[in-house]
Amino acid sequence: MFRNQYDTDVTTWSPAGRLFQVEYAMEAVKQGAAAVGLRSTSHVVLATVNKAASDLSSHQRKVFKIDDHIGVAIAGLTADGRVLSRYLRNECINHAFVYESPLPVSRLVVRLADKAQVCTQRSWKRPFGVGLLVAGLDETGAHLYYNCPSGSYFEYQAFAIGSRSQAAKTFLERRFESFNTYSRDELIKDAIFAIKETLQGDKLTSSICTVAIVGQDEAFHMIDQKVIEEIINSMEIKEDAPADQAPLQEEDKGSEEAPMDI
Amino acid sequence: MFRNQYDTDVTTWSPAGRLFQVEYAMEAVKQGAAAVGLRSTSHVVLATVNKAASDLSSHQRKVFKIDDHIGVAIAGLTADGRVLSRYLRNECINHAFVYESPLPVSRLVVRLADKAQVCTQRSWKRPFGVGLLVAGLDETGAHLYYNCPSGSYFEYQAFAIGSRSQAAKTFLERRFESFNTYSRDELIKDAIFAIKETLQGDKLTSSICTVAIVGQDEAFHMIDQKVIEEIINSMEIKEDAPADQAPLQEEDKGSEEAPMDI
Amino acid sequence: MFRNQYDTDVTTWSPAGRLFQVEYAMEAVKQGAAAVGLRSTSHVVLATVNKAASDLSSHQRKVFKIDDHIGVAIAGLTADGRVLSRYLRNECINHAFVYESPLPVSRLVVRLADKAQVCTQRSWKRPFGVGLLVAGLDETGAHLYYNCPSGSYFEYQAFAIGSRSQAAKTFLERRFESFNTYSRDELIKDAIFAIKETLQGDKLTSSICTVAIVGQDEAFHMIDQKVIEEIINSMEIKEDAPADQAPLQEEDKGSEEAPMDI
Amino acid sequence: MFRNQYDTDVTTWSPAGRLFQVEYAMEAVKQGAAAVGLRSTSHVVLATVNKAASDLSSHQRKVFKIDDHIGVAIAGLTADGRVLSRYLRNECINHAFVYESPLPVSRLVVRLADKAQVCTQRSWKRPFGVGLLVAGLDETGAHLYYNCPSGSYFEYQAFAIGSRSQAAKTFLERRFESFNTYSRDELIKDAIFAIKETLQGDKLTSSICTVAIVGQDEAFHMIDQKVIEEIINSMEIKEDAPADQAPLQEEDKGSEEAPMDI
Amino acid sequence: MFRNQYDTDVTTWSPAGRLFQVEYAMEAVKQGAAAVGLRSTSHVVLATVNKAASDLSSHQRKVFKIDDHIGVAIAGLTADGRVLSRYLRNECINHAFVYESPLPVSRLVVRLADKAQVCTQRSWKRPFGVGLLVAGLDETGAHLYYNCPSGSYFEYQAFAIGSRSQAAKTFLERRFESFNTYSRDELIKDAIFAIKETLQGDKLTSSICTVAIVGQDEAFHMIDQKVIEEIINSMEIKEDAPADQAPLQEEDKGSEEAPMDI
Amino acid sequence: MFRNQYDTDVTTWSPAGRLFQVEYAMEAVKQGAAAVGLRSTSHVVLATVNKAASDLSSHQRKVFKIDDHIGVAIAGLTADGRVLSRYLRNECINHAFVYESPLPVSRLVVRLADKAQVCTQRSWKRPFGVGLLVAGLDETGAHLYYNCPSGSYFEYQAFAIGSRSQAAKTFLERRFESFNTYSRDELIKDAIFAIKETLQGDKLTSSICTVAIVGQDEAFHMIDQKVIEEIINSMEIKEDAPADQAPLQEEDKGSEEAPMDI
Amino acid sequence: MFRNQYDTDVTTWSPAGRLFQVEYAMEAVKQGAAAVGLRSTSHVVLATVNKAASDLSSHQRKVFKIDDHIGVAIAGLTADGRVLSRYLRNECINHAFVYESPLPVSRLVVRLADKAQVCTQRSWKRPFGVGLLVAGLDETGAHLYYNCPSGSYFEYQAFAIGSRSQAAKTFLERRFESFNTYSRDELIKDAIFAIKETLQGDKLTSSICTVAIVGQDEAFHMIDQKVIEEIINSMEIKEDAPADQAPLQEEDKGSEEAPMDI
């Protein structure tokens, strides 16, 4: 009722100086399946929840390789995320072709953010409805960025986006100070832990989770399902009781997923 | 009443981060005649219901050959489906001309999804109102994809879309684990069974159903009506009683077809 | 009342997945004067009702020759039909010029349908308000198609469109099984009978009806009014009583024609 | 009240399949000053009422010469009519330049109708608000067409458009069967009679009426005012009484002219 | 209240076949300061009221020279009038350059009207809000035209437009029959008389009135203020009493000028 | 309430023939800080009030040099004024480059007015919200023009625009008859007096006022603050009492400035 | 309620001559984190508050280097600010390339303002939602400008924008008269003091504040966090009590930040 004249057009400011359509697009990110990212000085790990729409289907990809040194995990409208990923790939290829060196992560992130910004300032477009965790490694080390629909981006030590991501963020905040010195395997393990937090009691299996890594001497790639399976198994032995309590601590309302993010 | 300001324009986000116009376009898929697809490791079978508008007319085609190794079945607006099929054909021809090799199925599916996504982000267009089951065979084996109006796509072992497709999905879920090892003929048979499920007691005849196959050493083609007739006849002998009960199990409300999908 | 926010813009989906503007355009076809088509294996006959707007005027043409082997009959907005006919003529001429062979009927029908589909997906256009019966003969034999404003098309053995076409459809359905073996003259006779059915008791004269034929060794042309007169006269002798009863059987409400289809 | 959502945009169909904006544009024709046309086998005569806006002004032209063999009379928005006349002149000139022969009347009429149709299918235009009587002579004889704002056209033996044209139409219908054999002078006389009918008792003088003719061996030209004066004078002697009664027979409500047609 | 859905967009027809936005634009002409024109066979005189906005300012020009043989007087939005005048000047210059002869007045008037018509048929423009009296002399003699915002034009012996122009029209109608034989000086005198009529009792001085003339052997030019002063002085001697009564005869309500016509 | 359908779109006429959006834009001029201009036969002086937004800031420039012989003072949206000033500068430079002579003031003013007019006739633009006093010297002498958002312009002996300009206008009207013979210094002095009038009792200091001059043998330039200071000081000695009374005479309500004109 | 028809479209003027959408965009600046700038004759210092969105993230950059001699600090939508910064960088690079000299600060500021102005006059854009403090050094000395969304700009001795900036402005106004003679270090110190004022009692640490400087012989660069830390520490010793009282003096309501400015 109160908002009705300022929140249907992306080029209309509200009297309080807000762009409601951009804020609404950021809601779409919160409704997507959760994605987490965390980094040490040498590696970045991305992980996503991949619930298949039915027994018959494979899950929809939420992690995309952009280049050997960069990958992204998305939450929100997967179609928008895929289109942006293709744009990122083209940027990397063009840069590599012209300069014969990989595109620095920070520059790629800015270009992505600029592309998102344009969609917040044209009346015949809409803001993208997807958030991207960009993991990359370049001469300045390992990086983890979050690009949101408003055209802003932030660098993170570790972050979680999407449905019920608050639990994962709480988990990550308790530990993030030691991430910089983590080994490759410790990073992966904590990424899976964080994903587990977002499930709120649902059983974590290797089939509903994708983990990818990029690091020194290690191009961006998905981690084998078997390796993840083993880690999950080892986790269950240690952490039986605490995991049961986690869902009791916080209850996220945004648990039903949007129809476009099956 | 509640939705009235956010659901008439495809570029308007709702406060909850949803694009209602895209969701409505997905409703159009549910109103089209049913289509099913299922695959083994070597073959993919597509089948559709083809009710003719009247005795005087032939039915409208719902299965299209795209290339020797790819075909699609559609549910929803047939005009939209036909336009997208033509686009797919052009993509295949161009790829074959340039690279002298068939276009991999997964890449075709992405291009189709990207084309659909564009229509969800321009104020002067509308999302396509059609879902496509894409069946194809390439160097990585047999594939079955579902492309929906939102610009998303999913890989499936077996899937059913369109009016009363839930019955077919239930049928397919009971059996899908053995599909990978099915022979060519078993696949066709189960496709016809699945179609039968969507008819909810209406008699299945070869004239109201189209079946197509693509497989190793077998280019995409429609299966002869006589062959289908024989299979249906053999089915009736075995399965008299159970088939009668099927419609009692579930009643789909979306049974009346939309006027544009005669 | 209920539809008020989804049915004024062709690019707006209703919550049930319908495009009301396209459906409304199809109503325009129902308001045009009736047109019928029927085919044997070697000939296709088109016939239309041509009520002149007044004694002073000739009637408006409803049948158009497209090429030697193709012609169309329209119902609905005649201006839209004329513009589409011109498009069809250009397509035929271009094909003949490039390939030195006549354009196959099925390919022409697809191009026409694609042109109609575009008008259902642009906010600054409107769907065409005309239905076309396309009669043609090519290497695959005689064909009769119906193209409707939604961008769909159907192949028919015989069909009737426009105002009070239901009576003609009922007549055609009673006989259609024998059409394939009809002689040229039998086809013409039944076309006139079908037109008579749509008049609901109004007297049929050669002046209010146009009949056209295309067939083997016979280019598409209008049949001479005198020939039609003779057929009508011979019909009246035989069928006096039954014809009087026909209008009693069914009463079509859409009897008043739209102002744009005088 | 009932029409309020379907009748303000030319690209919006009403639920009953009508384009109200096109129908409204046709109302503009009815509000213009009357124009009549009639033809024999060798001549076509056009006549219009030309009421000057005030004593100070000349009347606005309603009859335009297009080419030696073609002329038009308009009713409705004169500015729209003038713009269309210029278009017709260009078409004739271009055809004559390219083919060194006069443009056949029927082809000119189709081009005019196509131009009008375009304005009924673009959201940023409006239908033309003018009706044109096109009189012409070509190898196929004398022709009289009526082009209306919807993009339709009709061939007539005789016709009247504009304000209070019904009286003229009634007059013409009583006599039209003999027009084909009329002499040049008889045609002119009956055209003036028809114009007189539309005046409903107002005195007919040569100053408020324009008459033009095209015929064999006679290029399209306006007939001299003196000749018309003489004919009117001769008419008055014969027909005093009947003319007085005419206005009593029918009373046209659309008698006040629109401000744009002064 | 009644008009609310048809009168805000220039491309929307009302149900009665009217374009309200065009009619409203014509109201703007009525609100501008008055302009009069009158012609003999050899001369045309234009005159306008030029009330300065304040003591500090000069008045805004309302009479524009277009070419040696053509000039215009405007009423309504002066900015629109100035833009159209520049267009007219360009047309004259181009014609003179190409054909080495002056552009006939009637052709210039048609081009002006066509330019105005375009603005009545595009949704993103508005009709011009200015009326122009075009005075010119060419091989066919002296001409006076009135171009109005609808794209219509009329030839006049004498005419008055703008605020309180009715009094001037009444004056001109009493005398117009003798204008053709007027001398140059008589024309000027009557133009000043007509302007005086529009002032409704306000004192006429040479400073609030501009008079221009074009005639045989006399290029279009403004008449010197002193000459006008003398004529006014001579008038006052003769016509003292009658002038006082004029305002009593008719009271024009549109006396307050629009803000844009200061 | 009464205006609600005609005053939100610049291309919509009101039924009374007004363009409210243009009138509203003229309100913006009234809300800007005051500007005055006055001229003798050889010099033109412009003066503006420059209240700084805070102690920390310099004031925003309201006087712009266009060329050696032309300058402008603005009131209203300063951003719009700056953009128009840049346009004027380009016009002067281009003219000087092509013709090697300075652009006459009157021609520059017309181009400025034409640029403003375009913004009153396109639906996707808005009228400029700024008024410009244009001071210039060319072969025809010294000129002072006022260009307003409607695309109109007026030549003035002296004028004041902007907030509380009525007091300055009253002052100027009392004296304007002698301006033509004023010396350079007298002009400057009266400009400062006029500015003082708009302050309504606020103390006039050289820091809140800019004065610029153009004249024979004197290119357009700002007058040094010290010179202004001296003049103000000399004024205060003479005119103590009368200045106190001025604000009592008239109270302008539009005293609070718009946020965009800080 | 009162504003509802004039404040949703940037090209619509309110009856009082205001552009509400531009004013609303200026509200967005007030909601961003605070930024301050101050300058001596030889140096300019910029400082911003950088609250990180969470423990996990780095803060978002609010200070951008444009060229060696120019930098900006932003408040409001960071995405808009970043896009504008890129534009500024391009302008500097192009100028340097063409003229081989640095772009003067004042000219850069005008170009930035012009770019902002365009977005206030096109219906399909929106005003930028960001304010920029531009600090630069050129041949004319050190400069500090503020560019706001309306397209206006102001030169300042010192200024603060963004959330709770009033406290900083008050602080700066007490001291600004001595800034011109400040040393480099004194400027930095007062910038940090001003930032401290905007925190209203929150503890100032080097991690939540960025300080940058440009000066003679000193290219624009961020000041090291350690240096800032030392300054803050030294401040705390001296100013314990007064800092506590500051928040009591004034309470800014706009303390909650907008979602897009995380």
Short mmCIF file of N, CA, C and O in Angstrom, two decimals, chain B residues 14 32 47 49 67 74 94-95 110 118 142 156 185 198 212-213 221 246 259:
data_model
loop_
_atom_site.label_atom_id
_atom_site.label_comp_id
_atom_site.label_asym_id
_atom_site.label_seq_id
_atom_site.Cartn_x
_atom_site.Cartn_y
_atom_site.Cartn_z
N SER B 14 8.70 -8.22 -7.92
CA SER B 14 7.79 -8.10 -6.78
C SER B 14 8.64 -7.86 -5.53
O SER B 14 9.84 -8.13 -5.52
N GLY B 32 -0.32 -26.82 -22.06
CA GLY B 32 -0.15 -27.47 -23.34
C GLY B 32 -0.35 -28.97 -23.22
O GLY B 32 -0.35 -29.53 -22.13
N ALA B 47 7.98 -38.37 -26.64
CA ALA B 47 6.62 -38.72 -27.04
C ALA B 47 5.68 -37.60 -26.65
O ALA B 47 5.86 -36.96 -25.62
N VAL B 49 1.38 -36.10 -26.84
CA VAL B 49 -0.04 -36.31 -27.14
C VAL B 49 -0.42 -35.36 -28.26
O VAL B 49 -0.07 -34.18 -28.22
N ASP B 67 18.30 -31.60 -35.92
CA ASP B 67 19.44 -32.04 -36.71
C ASP B 67 19.42 -33.56 -36.66
O ASP B 67 18.58 -34.16 -35.99
N ILE B 74 7.66 -30.21 -27.61
CA ILE B 74 7.25 -28.97 -26.94
C ILE B 74 5.91 -29.13 -26.24
O ILE B 74 5.10 -29.98 -26.60
N ASN B 94 24.72 -23.74 -38.77
CA ASN B 94 25.89 -22.85 -38.76
C ASN B 94 27.09 -23.52 -38.12
O ASN B 94 28.21 -23.40 -38.62
N HIS B 95 26.85 -24.25 -37.03
CA HIS B 95 27.96 -24.92 -36.38
C HIS B 95 28.56 -25.99 -37.28
O HIS B 95 29.78 -26.10 -37.43
N VAL B 110 22.21 -24.40 -24.04
CA VAL B 110 22.57 -23.12 -23.43
C VAL B 110 22.15 -21.95 -24.32
O VAL B 110 21.60 -20.96 -23.86
N VAL B 118 16.71 -13.51 -22.55
CA VAL B 118 16.60 -12.14 -23.07
C VAL B 118 15.15 -11.65 -23.00
O VAL B 118 14.88 -10.50 -22.67
N ALA B 142 23.99 -39.90 -24.66
CA ALA B 142 22.61 -39.46 -24.88
C ALA B 142 22.23 -38.45 -23.80
O ALA B 142 22.65 -38.57 -22.65
N TYR B 156 17.79 -34.25 -17.47
CA TYR B 156 16.91 -35.24 -16.86
C TYR B 156 17.24 -36.65 -17.37
O TYR B 156 17.72 -36.82 -18.49
N ASP B 185 13.81 -50.65 -27.51
CA ASP B 185 12.38 -50.93 -27.54
C ASP B 185 11.72 -50.73 -26.18
O ASP B 185 10.57 -50.29 -26.10
N THR B 198 -0.96 -39.84 -18.87
CA THR B 198 -1.46 -38.46 -18.90
C THR B 198 -2.87 -38.39 -19.47
O THR B 198 -3.51 -37.33 -19.39
N ALA B 212 9.24 -40.24 -31.04
CA ALA B 212 10.43 -40.03 -31.84
C ALA B 212 11.63 -40.56 -31.07
O ALA B 212 11.60 -40.62 -29.82
N ILE B 213 12.66 -40.91 -31.78
CA ILE B 213 13.83 -41.49 -31.12
C ILE B 213 15.10 -40.99 -31.77
O ILE B 213 15.13 -40.68 -32.96
N HIS B 221 14.33 -39.48 -35.63
CA HIS B 221 13.20 -39.65 -36.56
C HIS B 221 11.94 -40.03 -35.78
O HIS B 221 12.01 -40.51 -34.65
N ALA B 246 -5.46 -46.10 -12.78
CA ALA B 246 -4.56 -44.93 -12.79
C ALA B 246 -5.29 -43.60 -12.65
O ALA B 246 -4.97 -42.80 -11.77
N PRO B 259 -6.79 -21.99 -25.50
CA PRO B 259 -7.27 -21.81 -26.87
C PRO B 259 -6.15 -21.73 -27.91
O PRO B 259 -6.36 -22.01 -29.07
#
